[in-house]
mmCIF file of C-alpha atoms and ligand atoms in Angstrom:
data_model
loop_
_atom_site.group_PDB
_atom_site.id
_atom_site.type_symbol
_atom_site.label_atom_id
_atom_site.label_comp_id
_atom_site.label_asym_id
_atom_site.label_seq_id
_atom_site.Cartn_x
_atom_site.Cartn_y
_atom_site.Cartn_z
ATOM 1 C CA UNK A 1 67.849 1.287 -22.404
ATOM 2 C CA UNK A 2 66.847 -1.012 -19.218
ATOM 3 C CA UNK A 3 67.766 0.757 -15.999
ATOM 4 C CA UNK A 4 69.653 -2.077 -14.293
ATOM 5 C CA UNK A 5 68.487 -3.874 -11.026
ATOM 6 C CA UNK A 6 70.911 -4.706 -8.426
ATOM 7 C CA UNK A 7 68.402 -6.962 -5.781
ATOM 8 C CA UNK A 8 70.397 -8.445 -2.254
ATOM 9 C CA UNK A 9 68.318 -11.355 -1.376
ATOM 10 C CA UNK A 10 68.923 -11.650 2.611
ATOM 11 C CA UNK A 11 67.747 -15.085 2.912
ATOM 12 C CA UNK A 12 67.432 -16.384 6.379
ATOM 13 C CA UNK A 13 70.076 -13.921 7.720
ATOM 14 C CA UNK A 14 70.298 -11.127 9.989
ATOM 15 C CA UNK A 15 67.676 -10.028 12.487
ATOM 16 C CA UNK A 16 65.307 -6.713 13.368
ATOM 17 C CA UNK A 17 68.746 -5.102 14.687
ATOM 18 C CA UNK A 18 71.385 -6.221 12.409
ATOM 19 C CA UNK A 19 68.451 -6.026 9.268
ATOM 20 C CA UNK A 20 68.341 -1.985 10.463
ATOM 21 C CA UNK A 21 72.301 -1.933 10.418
ATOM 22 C CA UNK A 22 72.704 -3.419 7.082
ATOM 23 C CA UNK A 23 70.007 -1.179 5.750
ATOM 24 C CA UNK A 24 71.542 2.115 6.663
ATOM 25 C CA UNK A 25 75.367 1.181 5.839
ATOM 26 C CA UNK A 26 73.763 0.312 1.979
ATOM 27 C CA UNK A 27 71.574 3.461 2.241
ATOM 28 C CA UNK A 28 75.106 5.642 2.939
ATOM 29 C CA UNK A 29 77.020 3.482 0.860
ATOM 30 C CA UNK A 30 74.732 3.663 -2.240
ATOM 31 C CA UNK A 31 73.661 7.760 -1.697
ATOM 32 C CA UNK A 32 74.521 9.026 -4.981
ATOM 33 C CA UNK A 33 73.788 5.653 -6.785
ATOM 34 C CA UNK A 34 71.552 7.269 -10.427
ATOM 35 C CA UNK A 35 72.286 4.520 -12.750
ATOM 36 C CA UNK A 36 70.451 1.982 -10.651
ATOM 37 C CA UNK A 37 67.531 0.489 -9.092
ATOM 38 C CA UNK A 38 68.143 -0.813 -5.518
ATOM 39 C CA UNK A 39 66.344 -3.436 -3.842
ATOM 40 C CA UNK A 40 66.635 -5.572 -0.681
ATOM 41 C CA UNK A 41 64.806 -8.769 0.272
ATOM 42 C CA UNK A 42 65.058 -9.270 4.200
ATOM 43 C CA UNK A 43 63.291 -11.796 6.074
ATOM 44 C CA UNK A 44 59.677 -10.894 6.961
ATOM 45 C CA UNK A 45 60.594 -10.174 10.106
ATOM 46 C CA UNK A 46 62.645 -7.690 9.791
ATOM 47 C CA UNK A 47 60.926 -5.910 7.161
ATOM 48 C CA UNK A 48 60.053 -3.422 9.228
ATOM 49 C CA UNK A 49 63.080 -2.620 10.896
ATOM 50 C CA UNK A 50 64.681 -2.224 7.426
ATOM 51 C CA UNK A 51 61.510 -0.089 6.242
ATOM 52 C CA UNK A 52 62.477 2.487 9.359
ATOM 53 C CA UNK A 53 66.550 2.550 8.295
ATOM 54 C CA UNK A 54 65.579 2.952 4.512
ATOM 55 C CA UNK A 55 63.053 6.008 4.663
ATOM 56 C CA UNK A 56 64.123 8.896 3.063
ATOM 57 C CA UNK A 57 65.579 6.652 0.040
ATOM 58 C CA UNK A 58 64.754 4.788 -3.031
ATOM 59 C CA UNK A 59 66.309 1.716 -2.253
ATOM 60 C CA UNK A 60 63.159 -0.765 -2.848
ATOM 61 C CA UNK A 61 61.677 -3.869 0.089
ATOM 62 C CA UNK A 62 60.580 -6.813 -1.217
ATOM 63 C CA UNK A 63 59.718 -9.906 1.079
ATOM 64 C CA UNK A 64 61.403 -13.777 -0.108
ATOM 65 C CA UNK A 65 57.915 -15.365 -0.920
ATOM 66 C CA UNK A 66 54.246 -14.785 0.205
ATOM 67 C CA UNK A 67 51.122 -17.600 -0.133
ATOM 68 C CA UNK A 68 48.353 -16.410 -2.976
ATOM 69 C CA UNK A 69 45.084 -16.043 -0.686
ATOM 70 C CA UNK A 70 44.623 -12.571 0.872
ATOM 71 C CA UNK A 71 43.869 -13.564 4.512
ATOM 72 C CA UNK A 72 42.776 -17.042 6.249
ATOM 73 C CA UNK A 73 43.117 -19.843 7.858
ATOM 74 C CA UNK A 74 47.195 -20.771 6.675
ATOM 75 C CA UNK A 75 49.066 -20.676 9.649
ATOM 76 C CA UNK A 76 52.731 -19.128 9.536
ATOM 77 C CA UNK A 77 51.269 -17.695 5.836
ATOM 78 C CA UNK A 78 52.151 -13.987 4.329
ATOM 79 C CA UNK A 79 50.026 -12.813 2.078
ATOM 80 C CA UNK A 80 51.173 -10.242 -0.439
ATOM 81 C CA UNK A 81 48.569 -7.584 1.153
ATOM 82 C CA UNK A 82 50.366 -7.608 4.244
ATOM 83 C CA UNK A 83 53.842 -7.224 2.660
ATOM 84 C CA UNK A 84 52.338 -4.223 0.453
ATOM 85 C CA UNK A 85 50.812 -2.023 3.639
ATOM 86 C CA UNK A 86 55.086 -2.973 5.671
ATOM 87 C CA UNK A 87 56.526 -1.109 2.848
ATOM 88 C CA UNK A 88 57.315 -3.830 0.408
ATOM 89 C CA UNK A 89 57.504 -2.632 -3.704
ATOM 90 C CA UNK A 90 58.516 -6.375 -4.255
ATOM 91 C CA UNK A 91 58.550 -10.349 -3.733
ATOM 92 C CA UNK A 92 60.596 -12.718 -5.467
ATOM 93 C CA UNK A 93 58.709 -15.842 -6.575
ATOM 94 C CA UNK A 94 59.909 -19.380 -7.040
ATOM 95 C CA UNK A 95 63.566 -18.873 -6.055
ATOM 96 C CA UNK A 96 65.526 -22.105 -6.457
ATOM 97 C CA UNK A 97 65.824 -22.798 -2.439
ATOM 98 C CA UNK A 98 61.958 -22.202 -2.419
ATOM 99 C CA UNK A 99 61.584 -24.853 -5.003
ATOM 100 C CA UNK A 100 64.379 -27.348 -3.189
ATOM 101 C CA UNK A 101 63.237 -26.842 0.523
ATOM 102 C CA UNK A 102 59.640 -25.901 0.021
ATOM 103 C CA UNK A 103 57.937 -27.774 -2.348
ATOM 104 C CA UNK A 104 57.637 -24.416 -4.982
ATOM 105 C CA UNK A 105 56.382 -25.576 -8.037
ATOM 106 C CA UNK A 106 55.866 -23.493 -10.558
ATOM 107 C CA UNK A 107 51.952 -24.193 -10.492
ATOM 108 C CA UNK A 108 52.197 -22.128 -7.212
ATOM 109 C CA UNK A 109 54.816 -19.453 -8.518
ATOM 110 C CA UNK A 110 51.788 -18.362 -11.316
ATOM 111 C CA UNK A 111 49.809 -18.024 -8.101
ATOM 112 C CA UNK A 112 51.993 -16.550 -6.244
ATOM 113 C CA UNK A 113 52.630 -14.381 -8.979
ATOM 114 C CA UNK A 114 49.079 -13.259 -9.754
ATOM 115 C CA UNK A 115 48.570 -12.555 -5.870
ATOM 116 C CA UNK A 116 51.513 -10.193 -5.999
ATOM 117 C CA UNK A 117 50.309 -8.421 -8.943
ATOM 118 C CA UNK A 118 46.931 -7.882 -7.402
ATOM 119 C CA UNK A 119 48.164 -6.016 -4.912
ATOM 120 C CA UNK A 120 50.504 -4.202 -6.741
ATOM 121 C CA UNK A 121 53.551 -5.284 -6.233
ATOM 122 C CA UNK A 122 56.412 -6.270 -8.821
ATOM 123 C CA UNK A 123 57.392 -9.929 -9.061
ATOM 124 C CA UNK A 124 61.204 -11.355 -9.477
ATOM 125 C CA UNK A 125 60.694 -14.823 -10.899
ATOM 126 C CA UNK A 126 63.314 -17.720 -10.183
ATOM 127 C CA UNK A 127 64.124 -19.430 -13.135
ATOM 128 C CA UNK A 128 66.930 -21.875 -13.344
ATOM 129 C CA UNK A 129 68.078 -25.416 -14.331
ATOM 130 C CA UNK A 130 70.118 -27.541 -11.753
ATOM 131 C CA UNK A 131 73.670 -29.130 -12.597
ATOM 132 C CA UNK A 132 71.786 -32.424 -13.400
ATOM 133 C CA UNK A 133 69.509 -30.754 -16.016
ATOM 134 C CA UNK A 134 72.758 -28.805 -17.423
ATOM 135 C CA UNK A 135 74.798 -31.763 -18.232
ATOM 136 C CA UNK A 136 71.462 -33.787 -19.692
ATOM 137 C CA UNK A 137 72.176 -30.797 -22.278
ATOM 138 C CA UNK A 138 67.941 -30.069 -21.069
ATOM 139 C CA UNK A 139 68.851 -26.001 -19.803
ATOM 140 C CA UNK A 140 66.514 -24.675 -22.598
ATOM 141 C CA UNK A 141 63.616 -27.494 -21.932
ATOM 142 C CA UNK A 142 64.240 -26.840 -17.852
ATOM 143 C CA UNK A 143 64.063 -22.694 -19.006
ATOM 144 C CA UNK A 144 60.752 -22.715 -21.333
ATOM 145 C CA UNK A 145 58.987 -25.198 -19.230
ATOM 146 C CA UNK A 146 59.280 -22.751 -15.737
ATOM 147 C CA UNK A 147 58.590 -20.019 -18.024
ATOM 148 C CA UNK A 148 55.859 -21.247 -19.423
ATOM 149 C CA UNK A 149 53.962 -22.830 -16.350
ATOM 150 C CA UNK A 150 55.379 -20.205 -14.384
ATOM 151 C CA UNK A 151 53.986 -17.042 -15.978
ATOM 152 C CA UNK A 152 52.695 -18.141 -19.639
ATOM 153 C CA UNK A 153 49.176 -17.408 -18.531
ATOM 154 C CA UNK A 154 49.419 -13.895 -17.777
ATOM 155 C CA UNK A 155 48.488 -11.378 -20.379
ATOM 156 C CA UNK A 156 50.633 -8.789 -19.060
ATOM 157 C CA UNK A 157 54.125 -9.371 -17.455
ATOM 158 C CA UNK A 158 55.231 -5.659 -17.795
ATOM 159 C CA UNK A 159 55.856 -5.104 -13.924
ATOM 160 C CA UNK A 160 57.499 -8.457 -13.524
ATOM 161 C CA UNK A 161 61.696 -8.655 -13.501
ATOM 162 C CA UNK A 162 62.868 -12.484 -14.294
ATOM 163 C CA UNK A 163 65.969 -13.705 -12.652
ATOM 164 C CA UNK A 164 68.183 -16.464 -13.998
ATOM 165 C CA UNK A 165 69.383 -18.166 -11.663
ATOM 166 C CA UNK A 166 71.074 -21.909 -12.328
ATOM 167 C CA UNK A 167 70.870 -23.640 -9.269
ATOM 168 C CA UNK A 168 74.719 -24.893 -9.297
ATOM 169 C CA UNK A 169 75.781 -21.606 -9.002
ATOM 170 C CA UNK A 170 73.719 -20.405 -6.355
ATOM 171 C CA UNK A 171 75.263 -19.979 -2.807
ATOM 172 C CA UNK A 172 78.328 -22.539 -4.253
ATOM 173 C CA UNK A 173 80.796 -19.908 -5.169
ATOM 174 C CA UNK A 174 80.569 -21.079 -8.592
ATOM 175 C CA UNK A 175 79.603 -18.557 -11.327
ATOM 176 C CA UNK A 176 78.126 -19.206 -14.357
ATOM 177 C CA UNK A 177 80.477 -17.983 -17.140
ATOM 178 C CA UNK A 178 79.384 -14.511 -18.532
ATOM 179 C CA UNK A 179 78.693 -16.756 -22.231
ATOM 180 C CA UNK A 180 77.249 -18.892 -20.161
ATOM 181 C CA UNK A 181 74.673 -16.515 -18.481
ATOM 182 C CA UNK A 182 74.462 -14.883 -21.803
ATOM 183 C CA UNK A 183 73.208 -17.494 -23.562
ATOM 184 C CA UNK A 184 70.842 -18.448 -21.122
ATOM 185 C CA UNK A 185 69.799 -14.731 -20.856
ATOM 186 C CA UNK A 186 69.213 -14.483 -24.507
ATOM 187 C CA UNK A 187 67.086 -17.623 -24.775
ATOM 188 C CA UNK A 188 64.705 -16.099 -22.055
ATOM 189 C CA UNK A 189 64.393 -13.046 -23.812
ATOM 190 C CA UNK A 190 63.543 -15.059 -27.168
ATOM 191 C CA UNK A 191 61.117 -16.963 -25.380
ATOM 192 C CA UNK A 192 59.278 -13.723 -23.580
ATOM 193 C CA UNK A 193 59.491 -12.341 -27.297
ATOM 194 C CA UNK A 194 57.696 -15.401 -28.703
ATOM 195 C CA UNK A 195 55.064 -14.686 -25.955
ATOM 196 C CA UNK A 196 54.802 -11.173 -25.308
ATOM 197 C CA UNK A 197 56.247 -10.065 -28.516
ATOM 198 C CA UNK A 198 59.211 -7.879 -29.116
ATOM 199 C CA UNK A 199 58.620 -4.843 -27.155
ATOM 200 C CA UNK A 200 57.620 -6.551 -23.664
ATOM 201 C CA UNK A 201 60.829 -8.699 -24.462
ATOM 202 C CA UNK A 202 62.913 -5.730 -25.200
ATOM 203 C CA UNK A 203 61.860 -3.537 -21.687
ATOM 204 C CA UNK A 204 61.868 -6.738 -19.329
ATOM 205 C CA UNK A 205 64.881 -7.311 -17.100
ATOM 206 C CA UNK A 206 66.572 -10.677 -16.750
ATOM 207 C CA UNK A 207 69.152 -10.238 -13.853
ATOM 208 C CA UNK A 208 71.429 -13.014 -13.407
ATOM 209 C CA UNK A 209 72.039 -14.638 -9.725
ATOM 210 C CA UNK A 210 74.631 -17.376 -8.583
ATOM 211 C CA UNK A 211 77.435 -16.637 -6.411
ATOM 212 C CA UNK A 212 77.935 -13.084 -7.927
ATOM 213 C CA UNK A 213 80.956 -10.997 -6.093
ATOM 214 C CA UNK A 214 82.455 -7.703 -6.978
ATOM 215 C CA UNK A 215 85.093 -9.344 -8.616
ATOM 216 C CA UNK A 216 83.166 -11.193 -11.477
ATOM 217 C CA UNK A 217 79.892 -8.574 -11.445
ATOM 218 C CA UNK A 218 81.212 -6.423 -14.232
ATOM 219 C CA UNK A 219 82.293 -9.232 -16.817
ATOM 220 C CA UNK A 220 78.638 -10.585 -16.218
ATOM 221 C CA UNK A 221 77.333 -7.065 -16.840
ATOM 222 C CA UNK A 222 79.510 -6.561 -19.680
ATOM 223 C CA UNK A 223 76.866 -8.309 -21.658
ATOM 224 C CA UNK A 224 73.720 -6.962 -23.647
ATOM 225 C CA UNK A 225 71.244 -9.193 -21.700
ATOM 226 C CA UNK A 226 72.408 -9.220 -18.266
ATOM 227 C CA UNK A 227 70.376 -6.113 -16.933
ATOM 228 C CA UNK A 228 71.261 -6.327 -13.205
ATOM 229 C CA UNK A 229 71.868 -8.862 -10.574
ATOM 230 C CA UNK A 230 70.528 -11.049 -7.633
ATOM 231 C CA UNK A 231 72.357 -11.107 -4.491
ATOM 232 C CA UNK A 232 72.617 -13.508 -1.984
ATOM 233 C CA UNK A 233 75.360 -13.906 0.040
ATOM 234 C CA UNK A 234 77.634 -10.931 -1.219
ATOM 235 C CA UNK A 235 74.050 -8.949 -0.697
ATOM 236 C CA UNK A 236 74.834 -9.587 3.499
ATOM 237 C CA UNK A 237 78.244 -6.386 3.166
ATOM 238 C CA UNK A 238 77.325 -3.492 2.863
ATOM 239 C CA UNK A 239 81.028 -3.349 0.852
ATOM 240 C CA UNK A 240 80.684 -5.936 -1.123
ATOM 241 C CA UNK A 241 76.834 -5.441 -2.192
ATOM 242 C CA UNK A 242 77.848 -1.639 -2.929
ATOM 243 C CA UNK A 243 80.609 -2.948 -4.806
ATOM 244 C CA UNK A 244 78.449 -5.147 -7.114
ATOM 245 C CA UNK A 245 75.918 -1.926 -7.197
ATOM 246 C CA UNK A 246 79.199 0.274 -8.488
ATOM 247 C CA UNK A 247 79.644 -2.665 -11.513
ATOM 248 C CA UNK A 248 76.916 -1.477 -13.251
ATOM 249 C CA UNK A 249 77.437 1.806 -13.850
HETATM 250 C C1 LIG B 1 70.297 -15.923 -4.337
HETATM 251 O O1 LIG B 1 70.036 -16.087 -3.150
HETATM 252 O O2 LIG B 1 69.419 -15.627 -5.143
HETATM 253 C C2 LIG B 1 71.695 -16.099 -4.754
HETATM 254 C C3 LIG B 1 71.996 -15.925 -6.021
HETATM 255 O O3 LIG B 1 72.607 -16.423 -3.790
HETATM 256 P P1 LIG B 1 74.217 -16.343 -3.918
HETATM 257 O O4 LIG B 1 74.544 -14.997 -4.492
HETATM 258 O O5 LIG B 1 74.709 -16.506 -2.518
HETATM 259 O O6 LIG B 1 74.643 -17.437 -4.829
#
């Protein structure tokens, strides 16, 4: 049994105050949450803030991105030491508006990647095919390729968590259909099984992400492979994000 994830991914919303609100209604909201892991990505800045509203719970930080080297001379750069020692368990890596807006490829998500590992930390990687790539019928290519470049060098991928994401659905208020997540989810899974072999494949959780609301959470998690979510904008109400938590019971 895979514990399900539910991650809210904050983007560039709220600030230090509003990032402290948020935090605290969830932490009420989601007090006698057992069946779940909790995690929320706010923006660097306000990592702190949300670090102070969340102690005493075990709602998980993780930061939006962070550069591979450790310290030096990258101006406006993160590394994943500094997210570690502010109170961050986690980083997503390559999400799809990193790879749109910031030139990810997935040459620097493996570095990423590795960085965040070093320093103990557990990755989310952003895998997903746009709506071009989906009606070329190339999903699967787009899937294995980003998988493969992505992470396919790392011997061990047991603290990483892989989120499907297909960019169409993401922010757009259009879902993928729960066969269509499912299918995608399955194909991942066969493709960290052909890597890792069966057991890494089995334990590793694919969440899905794209415009996910209470209202169509709990078809989505209705299905074997769908072992949590990622959250954007539903992530930014406390109601809504505990709502979405509540699905996966
Ligand atoms: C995301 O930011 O990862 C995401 C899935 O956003 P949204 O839920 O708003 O589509």
């Amino acid at each position: 049994m895979r514990t399900p994830l539910v991650a809210g991914n904050w983007k560039m919303y709220t600030t230090p105050s509003t990032a402290a609100e948020l935090a605290a209604r969830i932490k009420l909201d989601t007090v006698n949450v057992d069946f779940a892991d909790i995690a929320v990505f706010p923006p660097y800045i306000c990592i702190a803030a949300v670090a102070e509203a969340l102690k005493g719970s075990n709602i998980e930080i993780g930061a939006q991105d962070i550069f591979w080297e450790p310290e030096g001379a990258y101006t406006g750069a993160i590394s994943a030491r500094m997210i570690a020692e502010s109170g961050c368990a986690r980083v997503l890596v390559g999400h799809s508006e990193r790879r749109t807006y910031f030139g990810e490829t997935d040459e620097k998500v493996l570095k990423k990647t590795v960085a965040a590992l070093s320093e103990g930390l557990k990755p989310i990687v952003c895998i997903g095919e746009t709506l071009e790539q989906r009606e070329a019928g190339i999903t699967e290519t787009i899937l294995d390729t980003q998988l493969k470049d992505g992470i396919g060098a790392l011997k061990n991928i047991d603290a990483l968590t892989i989120a499907y994401e297909p960019v169409w659905a993401i922010g757009t208020g259009k879902t993928a259909t729960p066969d269509q997540a499912d299918e995608a989810h399955k194909y991942i899974r066969g493709l960290i099984a052909g890597r890792w072999g069966d057991n890494v494949s089995r334990n590793i959780r694919i969440l899905y992400g794209g415009s996910v609301k209470p209202d169509n959470a709990r078809s989505l998690w209705e299905r074997e492979d769908i072992d949590g979510f990622l959250v954007g904008g539903a992530s930014l109400k406390a109601d809504s994000f505990r709502d979405i938590v509540n699905s996966v019971k």
